[in-house]
mmCIF file of C-alpha atoms in Angstrom:
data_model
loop_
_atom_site.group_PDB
_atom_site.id
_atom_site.type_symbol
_atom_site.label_atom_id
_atom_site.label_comp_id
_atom_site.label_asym_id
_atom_site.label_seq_id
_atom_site.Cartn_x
_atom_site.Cartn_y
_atom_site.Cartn_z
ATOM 1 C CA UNK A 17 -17.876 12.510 -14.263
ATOM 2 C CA UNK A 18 -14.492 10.717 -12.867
ATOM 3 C CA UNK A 19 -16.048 7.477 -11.185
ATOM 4 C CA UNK A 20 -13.734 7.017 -7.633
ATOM 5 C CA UNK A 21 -13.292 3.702 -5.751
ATOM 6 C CA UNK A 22 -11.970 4.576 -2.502
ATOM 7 C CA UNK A 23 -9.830 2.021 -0.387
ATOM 8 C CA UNK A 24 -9.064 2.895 3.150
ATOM 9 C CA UNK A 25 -9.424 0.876 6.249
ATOM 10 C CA UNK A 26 -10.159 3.897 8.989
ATOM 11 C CA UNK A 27 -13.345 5.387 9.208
ATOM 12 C CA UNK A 28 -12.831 8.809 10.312
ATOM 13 C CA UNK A 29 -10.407 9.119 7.192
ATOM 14 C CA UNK A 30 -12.654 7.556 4.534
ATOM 15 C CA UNK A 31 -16.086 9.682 5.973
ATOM 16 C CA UNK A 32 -13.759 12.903 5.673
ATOM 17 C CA UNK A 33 -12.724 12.139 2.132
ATOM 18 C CA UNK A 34 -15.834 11.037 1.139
ATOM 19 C CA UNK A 35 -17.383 13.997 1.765
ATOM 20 C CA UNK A 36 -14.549 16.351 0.586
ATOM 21 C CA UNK A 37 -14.943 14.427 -3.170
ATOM 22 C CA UNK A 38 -18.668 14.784 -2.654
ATOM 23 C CA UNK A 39 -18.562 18.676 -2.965
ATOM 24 C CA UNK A 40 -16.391 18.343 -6.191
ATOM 25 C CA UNK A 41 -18.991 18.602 -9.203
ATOM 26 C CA UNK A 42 -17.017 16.132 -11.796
ATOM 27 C CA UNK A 43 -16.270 13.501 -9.138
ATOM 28 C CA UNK A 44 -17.995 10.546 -7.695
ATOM 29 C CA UNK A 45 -17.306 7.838 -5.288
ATOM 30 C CA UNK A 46 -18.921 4.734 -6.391
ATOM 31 C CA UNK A 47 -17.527 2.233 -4.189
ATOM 32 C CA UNK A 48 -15.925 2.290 -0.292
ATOM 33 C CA UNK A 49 -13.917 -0.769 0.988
ATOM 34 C CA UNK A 50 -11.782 -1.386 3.744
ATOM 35 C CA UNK A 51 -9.556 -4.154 3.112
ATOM 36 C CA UNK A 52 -7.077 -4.657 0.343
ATOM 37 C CA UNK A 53 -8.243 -7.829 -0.816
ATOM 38 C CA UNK A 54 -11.501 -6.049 -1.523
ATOM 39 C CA UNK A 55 -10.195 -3.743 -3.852
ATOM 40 C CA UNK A 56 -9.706 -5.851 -7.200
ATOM 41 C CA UNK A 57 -13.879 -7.722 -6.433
ATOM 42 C CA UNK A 58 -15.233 -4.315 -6.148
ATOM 43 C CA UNK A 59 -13.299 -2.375 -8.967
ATOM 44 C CA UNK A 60 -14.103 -5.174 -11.379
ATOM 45 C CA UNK A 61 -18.139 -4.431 -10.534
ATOM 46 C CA UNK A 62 -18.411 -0.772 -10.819
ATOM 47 C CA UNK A 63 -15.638 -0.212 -13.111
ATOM 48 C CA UNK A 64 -14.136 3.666 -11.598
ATOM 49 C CA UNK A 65 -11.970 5.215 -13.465
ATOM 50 C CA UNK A 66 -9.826 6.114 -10.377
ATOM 51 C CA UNK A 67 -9.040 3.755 -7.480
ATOM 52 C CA UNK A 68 -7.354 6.011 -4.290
ATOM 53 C CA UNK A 69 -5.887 3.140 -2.481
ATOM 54 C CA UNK A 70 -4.168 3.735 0.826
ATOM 55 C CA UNK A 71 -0.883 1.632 1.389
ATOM 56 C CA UNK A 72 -1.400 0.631 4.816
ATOM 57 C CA UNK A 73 -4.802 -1.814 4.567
ATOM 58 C CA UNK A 74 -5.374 -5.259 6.491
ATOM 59 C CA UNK A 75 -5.534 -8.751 4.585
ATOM 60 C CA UNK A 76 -4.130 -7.465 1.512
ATOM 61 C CA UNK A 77 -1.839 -4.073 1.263
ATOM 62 C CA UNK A 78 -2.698 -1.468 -0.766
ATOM 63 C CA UNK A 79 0.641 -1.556 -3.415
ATOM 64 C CA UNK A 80 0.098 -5.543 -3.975
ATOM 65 C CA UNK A 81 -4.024 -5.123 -4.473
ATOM 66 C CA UNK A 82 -2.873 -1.838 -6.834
ATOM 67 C CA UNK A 83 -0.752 -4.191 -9.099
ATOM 68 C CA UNK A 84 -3.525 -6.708 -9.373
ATOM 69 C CA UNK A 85 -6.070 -3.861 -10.502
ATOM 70 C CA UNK A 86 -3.768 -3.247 -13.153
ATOM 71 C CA UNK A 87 -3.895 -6.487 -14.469
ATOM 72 C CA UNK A 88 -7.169 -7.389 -14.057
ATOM 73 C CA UNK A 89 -8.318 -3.905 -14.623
ATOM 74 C CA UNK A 90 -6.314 -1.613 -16.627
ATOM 75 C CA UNK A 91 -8.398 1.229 -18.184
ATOM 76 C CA UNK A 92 -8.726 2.050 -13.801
ATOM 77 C CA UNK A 93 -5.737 4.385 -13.026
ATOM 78 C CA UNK A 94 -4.410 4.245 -9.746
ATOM 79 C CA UNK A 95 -3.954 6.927 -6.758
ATOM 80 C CA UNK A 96 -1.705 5.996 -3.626
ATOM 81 C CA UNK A 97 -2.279 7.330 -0.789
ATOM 82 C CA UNK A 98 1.215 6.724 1.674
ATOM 83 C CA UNK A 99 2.510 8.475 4.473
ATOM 84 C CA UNK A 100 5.524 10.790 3.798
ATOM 85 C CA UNK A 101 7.500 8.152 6.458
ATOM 86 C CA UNK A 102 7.104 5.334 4.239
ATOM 87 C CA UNK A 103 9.407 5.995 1.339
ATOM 88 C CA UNK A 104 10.075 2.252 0.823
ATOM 89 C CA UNK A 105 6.692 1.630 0.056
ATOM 90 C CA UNK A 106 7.092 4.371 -2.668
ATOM 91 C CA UNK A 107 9.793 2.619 -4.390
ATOM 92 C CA UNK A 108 7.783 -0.712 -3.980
ATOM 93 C CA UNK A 109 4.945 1.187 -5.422
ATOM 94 C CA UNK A 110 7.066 2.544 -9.036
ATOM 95 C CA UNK A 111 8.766 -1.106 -9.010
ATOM 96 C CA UNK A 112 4.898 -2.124 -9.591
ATOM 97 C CA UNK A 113 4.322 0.538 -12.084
ATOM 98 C CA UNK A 114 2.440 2.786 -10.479
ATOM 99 C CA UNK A 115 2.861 6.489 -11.367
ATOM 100 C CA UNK A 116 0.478 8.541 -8.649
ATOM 101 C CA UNK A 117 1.565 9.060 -5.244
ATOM 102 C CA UNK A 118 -0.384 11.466 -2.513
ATOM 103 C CA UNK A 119 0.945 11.892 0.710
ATOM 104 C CA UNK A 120 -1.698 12.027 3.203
ATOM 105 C CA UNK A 121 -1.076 15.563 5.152
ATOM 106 C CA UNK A 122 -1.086 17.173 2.007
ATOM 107 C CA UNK A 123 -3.923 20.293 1.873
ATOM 108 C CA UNK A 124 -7.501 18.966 0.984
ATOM 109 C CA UNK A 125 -7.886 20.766 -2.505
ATOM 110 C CA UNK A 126 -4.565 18.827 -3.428
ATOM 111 C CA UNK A 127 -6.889 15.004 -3.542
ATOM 112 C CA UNK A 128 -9.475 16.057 -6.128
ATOM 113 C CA UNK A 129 -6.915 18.056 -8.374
ATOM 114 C CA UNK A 130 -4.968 14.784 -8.189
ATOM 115 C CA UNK A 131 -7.256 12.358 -8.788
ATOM 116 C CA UNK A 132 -8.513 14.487 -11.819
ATOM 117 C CA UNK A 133 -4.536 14.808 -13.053
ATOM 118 C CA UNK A 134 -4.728 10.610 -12.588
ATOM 119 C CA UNK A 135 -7.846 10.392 -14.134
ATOM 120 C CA UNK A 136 -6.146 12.481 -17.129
ATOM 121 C CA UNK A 137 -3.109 9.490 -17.509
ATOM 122 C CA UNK A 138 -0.793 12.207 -15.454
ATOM 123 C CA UNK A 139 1.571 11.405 -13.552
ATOM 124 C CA UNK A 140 1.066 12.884 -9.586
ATOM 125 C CA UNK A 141 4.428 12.838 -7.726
ATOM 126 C CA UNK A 142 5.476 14.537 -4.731
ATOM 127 C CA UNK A 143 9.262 15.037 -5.189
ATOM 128 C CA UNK A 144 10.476 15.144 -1.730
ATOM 129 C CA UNK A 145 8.614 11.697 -1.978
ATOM 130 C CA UNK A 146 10.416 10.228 -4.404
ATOM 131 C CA UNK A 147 13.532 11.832 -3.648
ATOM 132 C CA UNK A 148 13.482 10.014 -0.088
ATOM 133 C CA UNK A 149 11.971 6.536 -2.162
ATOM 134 C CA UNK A 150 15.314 6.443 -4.089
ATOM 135 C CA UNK A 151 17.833 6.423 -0.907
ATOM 136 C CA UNK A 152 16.350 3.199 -0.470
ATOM 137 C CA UNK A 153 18.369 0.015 -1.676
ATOM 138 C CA UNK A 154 16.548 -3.362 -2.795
ATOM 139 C CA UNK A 155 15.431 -5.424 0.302
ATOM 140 C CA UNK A 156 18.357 -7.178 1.457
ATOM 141 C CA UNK A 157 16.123 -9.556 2.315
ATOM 142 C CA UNK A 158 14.989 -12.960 0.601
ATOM 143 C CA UNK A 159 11.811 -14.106 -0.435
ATOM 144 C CA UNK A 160 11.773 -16.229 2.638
ATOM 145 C CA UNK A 161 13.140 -14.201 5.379
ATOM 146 C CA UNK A 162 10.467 -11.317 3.766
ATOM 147 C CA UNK A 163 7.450 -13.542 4.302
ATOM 148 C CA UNK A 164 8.921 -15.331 8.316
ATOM 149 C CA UNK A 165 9.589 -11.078 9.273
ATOM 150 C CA UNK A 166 5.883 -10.620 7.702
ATOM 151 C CA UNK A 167 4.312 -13.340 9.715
ATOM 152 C CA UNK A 168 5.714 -12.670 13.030
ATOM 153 C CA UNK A 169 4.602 -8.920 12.303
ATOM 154 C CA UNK A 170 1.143 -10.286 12.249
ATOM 155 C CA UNK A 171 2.132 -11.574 15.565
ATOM 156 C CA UNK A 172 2.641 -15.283 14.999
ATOM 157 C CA UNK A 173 5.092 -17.173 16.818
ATOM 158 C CA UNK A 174 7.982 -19.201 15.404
ATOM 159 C CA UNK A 175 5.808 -22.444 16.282
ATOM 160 C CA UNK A 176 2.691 -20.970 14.565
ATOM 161 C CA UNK A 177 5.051 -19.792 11.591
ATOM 162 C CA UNK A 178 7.090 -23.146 11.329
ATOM 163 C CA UNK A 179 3.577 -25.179 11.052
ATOM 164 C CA UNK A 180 1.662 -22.419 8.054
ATOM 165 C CA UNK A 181 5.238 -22.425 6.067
ATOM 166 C CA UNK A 182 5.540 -26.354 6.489
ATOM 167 C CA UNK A 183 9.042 -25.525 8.197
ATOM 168 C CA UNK A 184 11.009 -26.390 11.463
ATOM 169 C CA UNK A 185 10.810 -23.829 14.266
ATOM 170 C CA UNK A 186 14.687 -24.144 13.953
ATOM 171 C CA UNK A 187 14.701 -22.987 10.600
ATOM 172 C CA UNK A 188 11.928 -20.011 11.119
ATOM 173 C CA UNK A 189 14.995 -18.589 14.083
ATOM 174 C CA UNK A 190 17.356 -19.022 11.235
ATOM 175 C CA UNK A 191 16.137 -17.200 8.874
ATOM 176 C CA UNK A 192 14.635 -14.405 12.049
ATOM 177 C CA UNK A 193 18.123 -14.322 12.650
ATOM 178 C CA UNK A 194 18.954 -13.955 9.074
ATOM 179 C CA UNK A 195 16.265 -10.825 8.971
ATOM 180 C CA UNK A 196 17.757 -9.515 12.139
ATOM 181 C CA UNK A 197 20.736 -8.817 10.781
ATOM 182 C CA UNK A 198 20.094 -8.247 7.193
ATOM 183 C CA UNK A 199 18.620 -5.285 8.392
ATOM 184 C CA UNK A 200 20.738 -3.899 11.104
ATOM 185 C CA UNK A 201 18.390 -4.654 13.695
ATOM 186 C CA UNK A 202 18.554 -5.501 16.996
ATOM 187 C CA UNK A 203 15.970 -7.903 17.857
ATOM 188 C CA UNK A 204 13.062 -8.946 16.041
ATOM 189 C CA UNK A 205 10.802 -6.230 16.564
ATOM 190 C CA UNK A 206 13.454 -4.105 15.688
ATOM 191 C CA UNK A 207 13.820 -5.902 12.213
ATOM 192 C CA UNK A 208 9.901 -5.506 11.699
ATOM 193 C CA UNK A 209 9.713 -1.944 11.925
ATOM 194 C CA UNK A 210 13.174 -1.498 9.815
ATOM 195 C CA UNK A 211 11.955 -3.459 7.051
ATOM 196 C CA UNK A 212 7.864 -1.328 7.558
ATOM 197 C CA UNK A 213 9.406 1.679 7.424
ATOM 198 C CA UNK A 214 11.350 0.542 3.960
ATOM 199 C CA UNK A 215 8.884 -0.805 2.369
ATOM 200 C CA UNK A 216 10.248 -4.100 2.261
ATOM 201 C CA UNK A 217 7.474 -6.531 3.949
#
């Protein structure tokens, strides 16, 4: 029996592939979250052998919660669910050594097969996927201008983002303006959905 945690934030998703894994005879879902930052607590106290993470989860995102269950956890391989508009996030995703990718439209008979190939120590790859991950540079980004573009994502204001970072407001526009242009943007909400869409926040 492959023991399944299952990480995804919507509802309607995680009922319907619930109940798709429940009519497989070798698989079982022993845990349900909805946050990322869930993910590593919940795997350490039912042990699956088989976490499906999606990418896109609130507090903590599904590729940075994956690379902590491989530290903490190891022996659980790891199945990432991403949308086939998100190839940044794949290449974020191999940079953090993980090897299983599922894109979410894919036919319903294609997640238990792949979670059993992941299970095995396979490798599951969609290569379209990873075809589109690779025309993806590095983030031109730095560490800095990464975490001010994540903030105001969140919808924080430079005021609200100068006083968690300990900076100036002055210095949060800088390095917005830095982002802005870094990624070919035109405005800030511009740059946010640029550097979504790459994977690079």
């Amino acid at each position: 029996m492959i023991r399944v945690l299952l990480a995804e934030d919507m509802h309607m998703i995680r009922a319907a592939l619930t109940a798709l894994l429940r009519l497989e005879p070798d698989i079982e879902v022993v845990a349900e979250v909805t946050r990322g930052d869930e993910i590593v607590p919940e795997a350490l106290r039912v042990r699956p052998d088989v976490a499906v993470v999606d990418i896109d989860l609130p507090v903590v995102d599904g590729i940075t919660a994956a690379a902590t269950l491989r530290e903490r956890l190891p022996a659980c391989r790891i199945l990432v669910l991403t949308a086939m508009g998100q190839p940044g996030h794949v290449r974020r995703a191999l940079a953090a050594g993980i090897e299983a990718f599922l894109v979410k439209d894919a036919p319903g008979d294609r997640l238990a097969e792949s979670i059993r190939r992941t299970a095995a120590g396979l490798r599951v790859l969609d290569a379209e996927l990873v075809s589109s991950a690779m025309e993806y540079g590095e983030s031109p980004l730095t560490a800095r201008e990464s975490t001010v573009l994540r903030e105001a994502a969140r919808g924080a204001s430079a005021k609200e983002i100068a006083a968690r970072l300990h900076l100036s407001p002055g210095t949060v526009s800088n390095y917005l303006t830095g982002a802005i242009a870094k990624t070919g943007a035109r405005n800030k909400i511009d740059a946010i959905r640029i550097a979504e869409d790459a994977g690079w926040l």
